[in-house]
Short mmCIF file of C-alpha atoms in Angstrom, two decimals:
data_model
loop_
_atom_site.label_atom_id
_atom_site.label_comp_id
_atom_site.label_asym_id
_atom_site.label_seq_id
_atom_site.Cartn_x
_atom_site.Cartn_y
_atom_site.Cartn_z
CA MET E 1 0.00 0.00 0.00
CA SER E 2 1.38 3.43 -0.90
CA ARG E 3 2.08 6.07 1.73
CA THR E 4 -0.77 8.20 0.37
CA GLN E 5 -3.21 5.29 0.56
CA ARG E 6 -2.05 4.37 4.04
CA PHE E 7 -2.57 7.94 5.21
CA THR E 8 -6.03 8.35 3.75
CA THR E 9 -7.36 5.11 5.23
CA LEU E 10 -6.63 6.34 8.76
CA THR E 11 -8.89 8.79 10.56
CA VAL E 12 -6.20 10.42 12.65
CA VAL E 13 -3.24 12.76 12.26
CA THR E 14 -0.02 12.39 10.24
CA ALA E 15 2.40 12.03 13.09
CA SER E 16 5.40 10.49 14.63
CA VAL E 17 4.22 8.51 17.60
CA LEU E 18 6.10 7.39 20.67
CA VAL E 19 4.44 4.15 21.77
CA LEU E 20 4.56 1.62 24.58
CA SER E 21 2.52 -1.56 24.97
CA LEU E 22 0.88 -2.58 28.25
CA ALA E 23 0.71 -6.16 29.43
CA THR E 24 -2.00 -6.56 32.09
CA PHE E 25 -4.97 -4.75 33.56
CA ALA E 26 -7.17 -5.07 36.61
CA GLN E 27 -10.69 -6.36 36.11
CA ALA E 28 -12.68 -3.38 37.50
CA PRO E 29 -14.53 -1.67 34.62
CA GLY E 30 -12.81 1.55 33.65
CA GLN E 31 -10.35 1.40 36.53
CA ILE E 32 -6.95 -0.22 36.18
CA ASN E 33 -3.84 -0.82 38.26
CA ALA E 34 -1.33 2.03 38.40
CA ASP E 35 1.47 -0.06 36.91
CA LEU E 36 2.94 0.40 33.43
CA SER E 37 6.36 -0.97 34.30
CA HIS E 38 6.11 -3.95 31.94
CA ALA E 39 5.35 -1.87 28.86
CA HIS E 40 7.23 -2.57 25.64
CA LYS E 41 7.62 -0.34 22.59
CA LYS E 42 6.21 -0.28 19.09
CA TYR E 43 5.76 2.30 16.31
CA MET E 44 2.69 3.64 14.52
CA ALA E 45 2.31 6.28 11.79
CA LEU E 46 -0.87 8.31 11.59
CA ALA E 47 -2.38 10.53 8.82
CA PRO E 48 -2.86 14.60 8.35
CA ARG E 49 -5.82 16.40 9.85
CA GLY E 50 -7.40 19.56 8.54
CA HIS E 51 -9.49 21.21 5.85
CA HIS E 52 -8.50 22.04 2.28
CA GLY E 53 -8.96 25.42 0.65
CA THR E 54 -8.36 26.64 -2.89
CA GLY E 55 -4.66 27.51 -2.52
CA SER E 56 -1.86 25.38 -3.92
CA VAL E 57 1.20 24.01 -2.19
CA GLN E 58 4.44 23.74 -4.11
CA ASN E 59 6.09 20.47 -3.11
CA GLY E 60 8.65 20.11 -5.88
CA ALA E 61 12.20 18.89 -5.50
CA ALA E 62 14.17 20.73 -2.84
CA GLN E 63 17.06 22.99 -3.63
CA ASN E 64 19.52 23.10 -0.78
CA PHE E 65 18.43 25.63 1.85
CA SER E 66 15.35 26.93 0.07
CA THR E 67 11.92 26.74 1.73
CA ILE E 68 8.60 25.08 0.91
CA SER E 69 6.50 27.58 -1.05
CA GLY E 70 2.75 27.98 -1.09
CA ILE E 71 2.20 27.45 2.65
CA ASP E 72 1.68 29.75 5.62
CA SER E 73 3.67 28.11 8.41
CA LEU E 74 6.70 28.40 10.62
CA VAL E 75 10.13 29.26 9.22
CA ASN E 76 11.77 26.27 7.54
CA PHE E 77 14.57 25.28 5.19
CA THR E 78 14.97 22.32 2.85
CA GLY E 79 17.72 20.09 1.56
CA ASP E 80 18.31 16.81 -0.25
CA PHE E 81 20.64 13.84 -0.53
CA HIS E 82 21.35 10.91 -2.82
CA LYS E 83 21.24 7.31 -1.65
CA ALA E 84 20.03 4.17 -3.38
CA GLY E 85 16.93 2.84 -1.66
CA PHE E 86 13.25 2.12 -2.11
CA ASP E 87 10.21 4.37 -1.88
CA PRO E 88 7.16 3.47 0.26
CA ASN E 89 5.80 1.34 -2.62
CA GLY E 90 9.03 -0.62 -3.04
CA ASN E 91 10.16 1.19 -6.18
CA PRO E 92 13.87 2.06 -6.50
CA GLN E 93 14.63 5.67 -5.53
CA SER E 94 17.91 7.53 -5.03
CA PHE E 95 16.92 11.20 -4.52
CA TRP E 96 15.45 12.26 -1.16
CA ILE E 97 14.30 15.61 0.21
CA TRP E 98 13.94 16.89 3.74
CA ASP E 99 12.64 19.98 5.50
CA MET E 100 13.64 21.38 8.91
CA VAL E 101 12.59 24.13 11.30
CA GLY E 102 14.62 27.35 11.29
CA ASN E 103 16.84 29.22 8.85
CA PRO E 104 19.74 27.66 6.88
CA PRO E 105 22.85 26.93 8.97
CA GLU E 106 25.09 28.61 6.42
CA ARG E 107 23.18 31.86 6.90
CA GLY E 108 23.95 31.94 10.61
CA GLY E 109 22.21 34.12 13.17
CA VAL E 110 19.59 33.32 15.78
CA THR E 111 16.07 32.31 14.76
CA THR E 112 13.55 32.54 17.61
CA ILE E 113 10.28 30.67 17.24
CA GLU E 114 7.29 31.32 19.46
CA ALA E 115 6.43 28.13 21.35
CA PRO E 116 3.00 28.34 22.99
CA ILE E 117 2.27 25.77 25.70
CA VAL E 118 -1.42 24.99 26.00
CA PRO E 119 -2.24 22.98 29.14
CA VAL E 120 -5.12 20.57 28.55
CA GLU E 121 -7.27 19.40 31.45
CA VAL E 122 -8.82 15.98 30.94
CA ASP E 123 -12.37 15.45 32.23
CA LEU E 124 -13.67 11.86 32.26
CA LEU E 125 -17.43 11.74 31.72
CA ASP E 126 -20.18 9.43 32.91
CA GLU E 127 -23.00 7.98 30.81
CA ASN E 128 -24.96 11.25 31.19
CA GLY E 129 -22.15 13.38 29.82
CA GLU E 130 -21.26 14.83 33.22
CA VAL E 131 -17.91 14.67 34.99
CA ARG E 132 -17.73 11.25 36.58
CA VAL E 133 -17.40 11.08 40.37
CA VAL E 134 -15.94 7.97 42.05
CA ASP E 135 -15.88 7.73 45.86
CA HIS E 136 -16.48 11.49 46.07
CA HIS E 137 -13.53 12.20 43.73
CA PRO E 138 -14.29 13.94 40.41
CA LEU E 139 -12.34 12.36 37.56
CA ILE E 140 -10.54 15.52 36.45
CA SER E 141 -6.81 15.61 35.71
CA ASP E 142 -5.08 18.99 35.42
CA PRO E 143 -1.56 19.46 33.97
CA SER E 144 -1.02 22.85 35.62
CA ILE E 145 1.17 21.35 38.33
CA TYR E 146 3.72 20.33 35.68
CA ILE E 147 4.01 23.67 33.85
CA LYS E 148 6.85 25.07 35.94
CA ARG E 149 8.89 21.89 35.50
CA VAL E 150 8.34 21.99 31.74
CA LEU E 151 9.37 25.65 31.45
CA ASN E 152 12.54 24.97 33.45
CA SER E 153 13.41 21.85 31.42
CA PRO E 154 16.23 21.59 28.85
CA VAL E 155 13.60 21.79 26.11
CA PHE E 156 13.26 25.51 26.88
CA ARG E 157 16.05 26.38 29.31
CA LYS E 158 19.65 26.72 28.11
CA THR E 159 22.54 24.62 29.37
CA ASN E 160 25.90 23.43 28.05
CA TYR E 161 26.38 21.00 25.13
CA SER E 162 29.46 20.16 23.10
CA SER E 163 27.87 21.39 19.86
CA SER E 164 27.65 24.99 21.10
CA ASP E 165 30.15 27.42 22.56
CA VAL E 166 27.35 29.07 24.52
CA PRO E 167 24.54 27.47 26.57
CA THR E 168 21.52 26.52 24.45
CA GLN E 169 18.35 24.44 24.32
CA ILE E 170 18.62 20.71 23.69
CA SER E 171 16.86 20.60 20.29
CA ASP E 172 19.05 23.42 19.03
CA ALA E 173 22.09 21.52 20.31
CA VAL E 174 21.01 18.42 18.36
CA GLN E 175 20.41 20.39 15.16
CA ARG E 176 23.79 22.14 15.52
CA ALA E 177 25.47 18.72 15.84
CA GLU E 178 23.95 17.73 12.47
CA PHE E 179 25.26 20.82 10.68
CA PHE E 180 28.34 21.45 12.80
CA ASN E 181 30.69 21.42 9.81
CA ARG E 182 28.44 23.62 7.65
CA MET E 183 26.96 26.16 10.04
CA LYS E 184 28.15 29.58 11.06
CA GLN E 185 29.09 29.50 14.72
CA ASP E 186 26.34 31.95 15.72
CA TRP E 187 23.58 29.78 14.14
CA HIS E 188 20.82 28.84 16.59
CA THR E 189 17.14 27.89 16.39
CA LEU E 190 15.54 28.67 19.73
CA LEU E 191 12.07 28.32 21.22
CA LYS E 192 10.37 31.09 23.18
CA PRO E 193 7.78 29.41 25.42
CA GLU E 194 4.64 31.13 26.66
CA VAL E 195 1.88 29.44 28.65
CA LYS E 196 -1.55 30.02 27.12
CA ALA E 197 -5.09 29.58 28.40
CA LYS E 198 -5.91 26.11 29.69
CA ARG E 199 -8.22 24.09 27.46
CA VAL E 200 -10.42 21.14 28.43
CA MET E 201 -10.88 17.76 26.76
CA ARG E 202 -14.06 15.97 27.82
CA VAL E 203 -13.71 12.25 27.17
CA PRO E 204 -16.98 10.29 26.79
CA ALA E 205 -17.79 7.23 28.86
CA GLY E 206 -16.52 4.01 27.34
CA GLN E 207 -13.56 5.70 25.64
CA TYR E 208 -11.12 5.72 28.56
CA PHE E 209 -9.53 3.83 31.43
CA TYR E 210 -7.91 5.37 34.46
CA ALA E 211 -5.74 4.50 37.44
CA PRO E 212 -6.53 6.45 40.62
CA ASN E 213 -3.91 7.96 42.88
CA PRO E 214 -3.33 6.16 46.20
CA ASP E 215 -5.82 8.48 47.92
CA GLY E 216 -8.47 7.71 45.29
CA SER E 217 -8.21 11.05 43.52
CA CYS E 218 -7.73 11.40 39.77
CA CYS E 219 -5.42 10.23 38.33
CA ALA E 220 -2.11 8.37 38.33
CA PHE E 221 -2.67 8.08 34.59
CA ILE E 222 -5.44 8.01 32.00
CA LEU E 223 -5.69 5.86 28.85
CA VAL E 224 -7.83 7.16 25.96
CA ASP E 225 -8.82 5.51 22.68
CA ILE E 226 -6.56 7.11 20.07
CA ASN E 227 -9.24 7.83 17.46
CA THR E 228 -11.48 9.40 20.09
CA PHE E 229 -8.54 11.44 21.39
CA VAL E 230 -7.57 12.83 17.97
CA ASN E 231 -11.15 13.73 17.13
CA LEU E 232 -11.45 15.53 20.47
CA LEU E 233 -8.13 17.34 19.99
CA PHE E 234 -8.39 18.62 16.39
CA PRO E 235 -11.11 20.95 15.07
CA ALA E 236 -13.93 19.37 13.07
CA VAL E 237 -14.28 22.60 11.02
CA PRO E 238 -12.03 25.67 10.81
CA THR E 239 -14.31 27.68 13.13
CA ASP E 240 -14.59 24.94 15.78
CA THR E 241 -13.85 26.23 19.29
CA THR E 242 -14.88 23.09 21.20
CA THR E 243 -11.57 21.25 20.72
CA PRO E 244 -8.26 22.32 22.31
CA ILE E 245 -6.53 22.98 18.98
CA GLY E 246 -9.57 24.66 17.43
CA ALA E 247 -10.12 26.85 20.47
CA ALA E 248 -6.45 27.86 20.62
CA GLU E 249 -6.34 28.66 16.89
CA ASN E 250 -9.50 30.75 16.90
CA ALA E 251 -8.45 32.61 20.06
CA GLY E 252 -5.10 33.47 18.50
CA ASP E 253 -3.23 31.57 21.22
CA ILE E 254 -1.37 29.64 18.54
CA THR E 255 -0.48 30.81 15.04
CA THR E 256 0.96 29.28 11.90
CA LYS E 257 4.37 30.75 12.78
CA ASP E 258 4.56 28.86 16.09
CA LEU E 259 5.68 25.46 17.32
CA SER E 260 2.82 24.71 19.69
CA THR E 261 2.66 22.15 22.51
CA PHE E 262 -0.56 20.73 23.95
CA LEU E 263 0.54 19.45 27.33
CA PHE E 264 -1.44 16.64 28.97
CA PRO E 265 -1.20 15.13 32.47
CA ASN E 266 -0.13 11.46 32.31
CA THR E 267 -2.56 10.86 29.44
CA TYR E 268 -1.69 8.02 27.08
CA LEU E 269 -3.45 6.48 24.09
CA PHE E 270 -4.42 2.97 23.02
CA PHE E 271 -5.38 1.42 19.69
CA ASN E 272 -8.35 -0.54 18.30
CA GLY E 273 -10.50 -0.03 21.38
CA ASP E 274 -8.15 -2.29 23.33
CA PRO E 275 -6.26 -0.82 26.33
CA ASN E 276 -3.78 -3.68 26.07
CA GLN E 277 -2.61 -1.98 22.85
CA CYS E 278 -1.12 0.92 24.79
CA CYS E 279 0.56 3.47 25.10
CA VAL E 280 1.16 6.49 22.86
CA LEU E 281 2.97 9.12 24.94
CA GLY E 282 3.02 11.88 22.32
CA PHE E 283 2.90 12.75 18.63
CA HIS E 284 3.76 15.71 16.44
CA SER E 285 1.89 16.84 13.37
CA TYR E 286 0.11 19.87 11.96
CA ASP E 287 -3.45 21.05 11.45
CA PHE E 288 -4.00 22.42 7.94
CA GLU E 289 -6.69 25.01 7.29
CA PRO E 290 -7.65 26.99 4.17
CA GLY E 291 -6.04 30.34 3.49
CA ASP E 292 -7.79 33.50 2.34
CA ALA E 293 -6.94 36.78 0.68
CA SER E 294 -5.15 38.00 3.82
CA ASN E 295 -2.39 35.38 3.40
CA GLY E 296 -2.46 35.01 -0.37
CA ASN E 297 -4.76 31.98 -0.16
CA ARG E 298 -1.88 29.88 1.11
CA GLU E 299 -2.64 26.73 3.09
CA ARG E 300 -2.30 27.44 6.81
CA ARG E 301 -0.26 24.84 8.70
CA TYR E 302 -0.36 24.95 12.49
CA VAL E 303 2.59 22.83 13.67
CA VAL E 304 1.59 21.14 16.92
CA ASN E 305 2.48 18.33 19.25
CA TYR E 306 0.56 16.41 21.88
CA SER E 307 2.94 15.50 24.68
CA SER E 308 2.19 13.96 28.03
CA TRP E 309 4.08 14.67 31.20
CA ILE E 310 5.30 11.31 32.51
CA SER E 311 5.39 10.91 36.28
CA GLU E 312 8.31 9.04 37.77
CA GLY E 313 7.89 5.30 38.19
CA LEU E 314 5.17 4.65 35.60
CA PHE E 315 7.48 3.36 32.86
CA GLY E 316 10.91 1.78 32.78
CA GLY E 317 13.92 2.71 30.70
CA GLY E 318 14.15 6.27 31.99
CA PHE E 319 10.85 7.28 30.39
CA GLN E 320 9.75 10.09 32.71
CA ASP E 321 9.06 13.82 33.02
CA ILE E 322 9.84 15.39 29.59
CA THR E 323 10.93 12.30 27.62
CA ALA E 324 7.87 12.50 25.35
CA LEU E 325 8.02 16.28 24.98
CA SER E 326 11.71 16.32 24.07
CA HIS E 327 11.14 13.45 21.62
CA GLU E 328 8.36 15.31 19.80
CA ILE E 329 10.04 18.73 19.77
CA ALA E 330 13.29 17.28 18.40
CA GLU E 331 11.42 15.36 15.71
CA THR E 332 9.47 18.49 14.79
CA TYR E 333 12.77 20.34 14.25
CA ASP E 334 13.88 17.74 11.69
CA ASP E 335 10.50 16.84 10.16
CA PRO E 336 7.84 19.51 10.85
CA PHE E 337 5.47 18.37 8.09
CA VAL E 338 5.86 14.63 8.76
CA GLY E 339 6.48 13.37 5.25
CA THR E 340 3.97 15.57 3.41
CA GLY E 341 5.00 16.11 -0.20
CA GLY E 342 7.85 13.65 0.20
CA TYR E 343 9.78 15.88 2.60
CA GLY E 344 11.27 13.73 5.35
CA ILE E 345 10.77 10.41 3.53
CA THR E 346 14.03 8.45 3.65
CA PRO E 347 15.42 5.13 2.46
CA TRP E 348 14.02 2.31 4.57
CA TRP E 349 15.97 1.68 7.77
CA GLN E 350 15.88 -0.72 10.68
CA ALA E 351 16.91 0.61 14.07
CA PRO E 352 18.63 -1.31 16.88
CA ASN E 353 15.30 -1.25 18.76
CA GLY E 354 13.64 -3.15 15.87
CA ASN E 355 11.69 -0.22 14.40
CA CYS E 356 11.46 -0.43 10.62
CA GLN E 357 10.55 2.90 9.00
CA ASP E 358 11.20 5.18 6.05
CA ASP E 359 11.01 8.64 7.59
CA LEU E 360 13.19 11.20 9.29
CA GLU E 361 11.81 10.55 12.78
CA THR E 362 14.87 11.02 14.91
CA GLY E 363 13.49 9.77 18.21
CA ASP E 364 11.96 6.56 16.88
CA VAL E 365 15.41 5.18 16.08
CA ILE E 366 16.50 5.45 19.70
CA GLU E 367 13.41 5.09 21.91
CA GLY E 368 13.87 2.28 24.40
CA LEU E 369 17.59 1.73 23.83
CA PRO E 370 19.84 1.34 26.91
CA ASN E 371 21.18 4.89 26.48
CA GLY E 372 17.91 6.23 25.13
CA VAL E 373 17.69 9.21 27.48
CA PHE E 374 20.23 11.89 28.34
CA PRO E 375 19.73 12.99 31.95
CA VAL E 376 20.19 16.72 32.50
CA LYS E 377 20.04 18.37 35.92
CA LEU E 378 18.61 21.88 35.95
CA GLY E 379 17.37 23.83 38.94
CA GLY E 380 17.98 20.85 41.20
CA PHE E 381 15.68 18.57 39.13
CA LEU E 382 16.95 15.67 37.02
CA TYR E 383 15.23 15.70 33.62
CA HIS E 384 15.19 12.84 31.10
CA PRO E 385 15.17 14.20 27.54
CA GLN E 386 15.69 11.65 24.81
CA ASN E 387 18.80 11.22 22.70
CA GLU E 388 18.15 11.68 18.98
CA ALA E 389 19.43 10.12 15.77
CA LEU E 390 21.11 12.62 13.44
CA LEU E 391 20.37 13.37 9.78
CA GLN E 392 23.55 11.58 8.72
CA TRP E 393 22.19 8.27 10.04
CA PHE E 394 19.15 8.54 7.75
CA GLU E 395 21.37 9.55 4.84
CA PHE E 396 23.48 6.40 5.38
CA GLN E 397 26.59 8.56 5.49
CA SER E 398 29.88 6.79 6.19
CA PRO E 399 31.73 8.45 7.73
CA SER E 400 29.23 10.86 9.27
CA SER E 401 29.76 14.57 8.61
CA ALA E 402 28.14 15.45 11.94
CA LEU E 403 29.99 16.67 15.01
CA GLY E 404 32.63 14.11 15.95
CA GLY E 405 31.47 11.74 13.20
CA ALA E 406 28.39 11.00 15.34
CA TYR E 407 25.09 9.37 14.43
CA SER E 408 23.33 10.38 17.67
CA TYR E 409 23.31 13.30 20.06
CA PRO E 410 23.74 14.46 22.81
CA ASP E 411 25.09 10.98 23.65
CA MET E 412 27.25 10.15 20.66
CA THR E 413 27.63 6.54 21.85
CA THR E 414 23.92 5.67 21.61
CA LEU E 415 24.13 4.98 17.85
CA THR E 416 27.51 3.83 16.59
CA ALA E 417 26.58 2.10 13.33
CA LEU E 418 24.26 2.56 10.37
CA SER E 419 21.29 0.42 9.49
CA ALA E 420 21.92 -2.22 6.87
CA PRO E 421 20.26 -1.23 3.55
CA GLN E 422 16.62 -2.32 3.56
CA LYS E 423 13.94 -3.10 1.03
CA ALA E 424 10.44 -1.68 1.55
CA GLY E 425 9.04 -2.84 4.86
CA CYS E 426 12.46 -4.29 5.76
CA GLN E 427 11.55 -7.47 3.93
#
């Protein structure tokens, strides 16, 4: 099945997804044990969400360090490489194009991108559509208590990395490692976070499971059916203000020039109506909406990510606090439009964790590996951002032109070898 066909048969967003699978559940309806420690990982790709207008998008072959034309979105630059491989349909292909957030590294200078953070409260509903109450505890989970930690994390706060002679943010450090031998030394792509109005997602009865806190309050974590979640997150029509993304767009809290985060409290997703097929911890994508005369009728692309805060002790392998957020932000830097128009589609690769893919999703290569996270202590708190694969790994470069000949960063020892060449589907 072609990539286009695969995307259109799904009802949810084009996205990179960070996934874990859960082994066992308690028998009580809707309520489960607060234990995800035996989760194991898998990968899933999901398709774009939005509404078409009359404008056209120019998705022709990239010219190094140009930009995608015909769209109204955040600043981006493109490039290409040559490598024998196979396209999503198994046809031979040797020319590949990519698109990244920011301005070209050879131009230098600092690019600052607004990075709204929209906290999303999750309300679990009863059969009557009201907030469910269990043992006098309303099933409402609020991410506000995690905002300060997120703002002070290495995703947004600067610290020292070997790819920069001045303190910087972790995704900028990763991108600088990729272009270390091509960039001007003052080149940076930085995020400027700002907390926006809290939005609310009301999840219908029968579409969720939850684990209560030890005192019975809500919630140690929540599991939501992925199709339900995406439909509740993205606007049904451009003027929709009932969904978190629609409400934020129409209020002007997020714009097409931003990299926007919708932050959830320990809220994970499952597939096929089966909570045993769990857990998505985050995805990045974009909502596309029609343009009008005010923007030259260009398609509007709101680049967004859903990321869950991960409380300590829920998952193994160092998956906690900002692991999902750092994963999605870093992948957005290298693949903001998740394969649309061929940008970010790569030769097929197979990662050491078993993932077989054909896209420039830098976190998926590394998730779950022994050195998958890169602990960073800031403000007395130990954060767990994820290490990322570098562009050179996807280009099958040998040796790598990245900083120190690396294939991963910040920990350059996480990936030390390329994937073997693969046919479509790694068959």
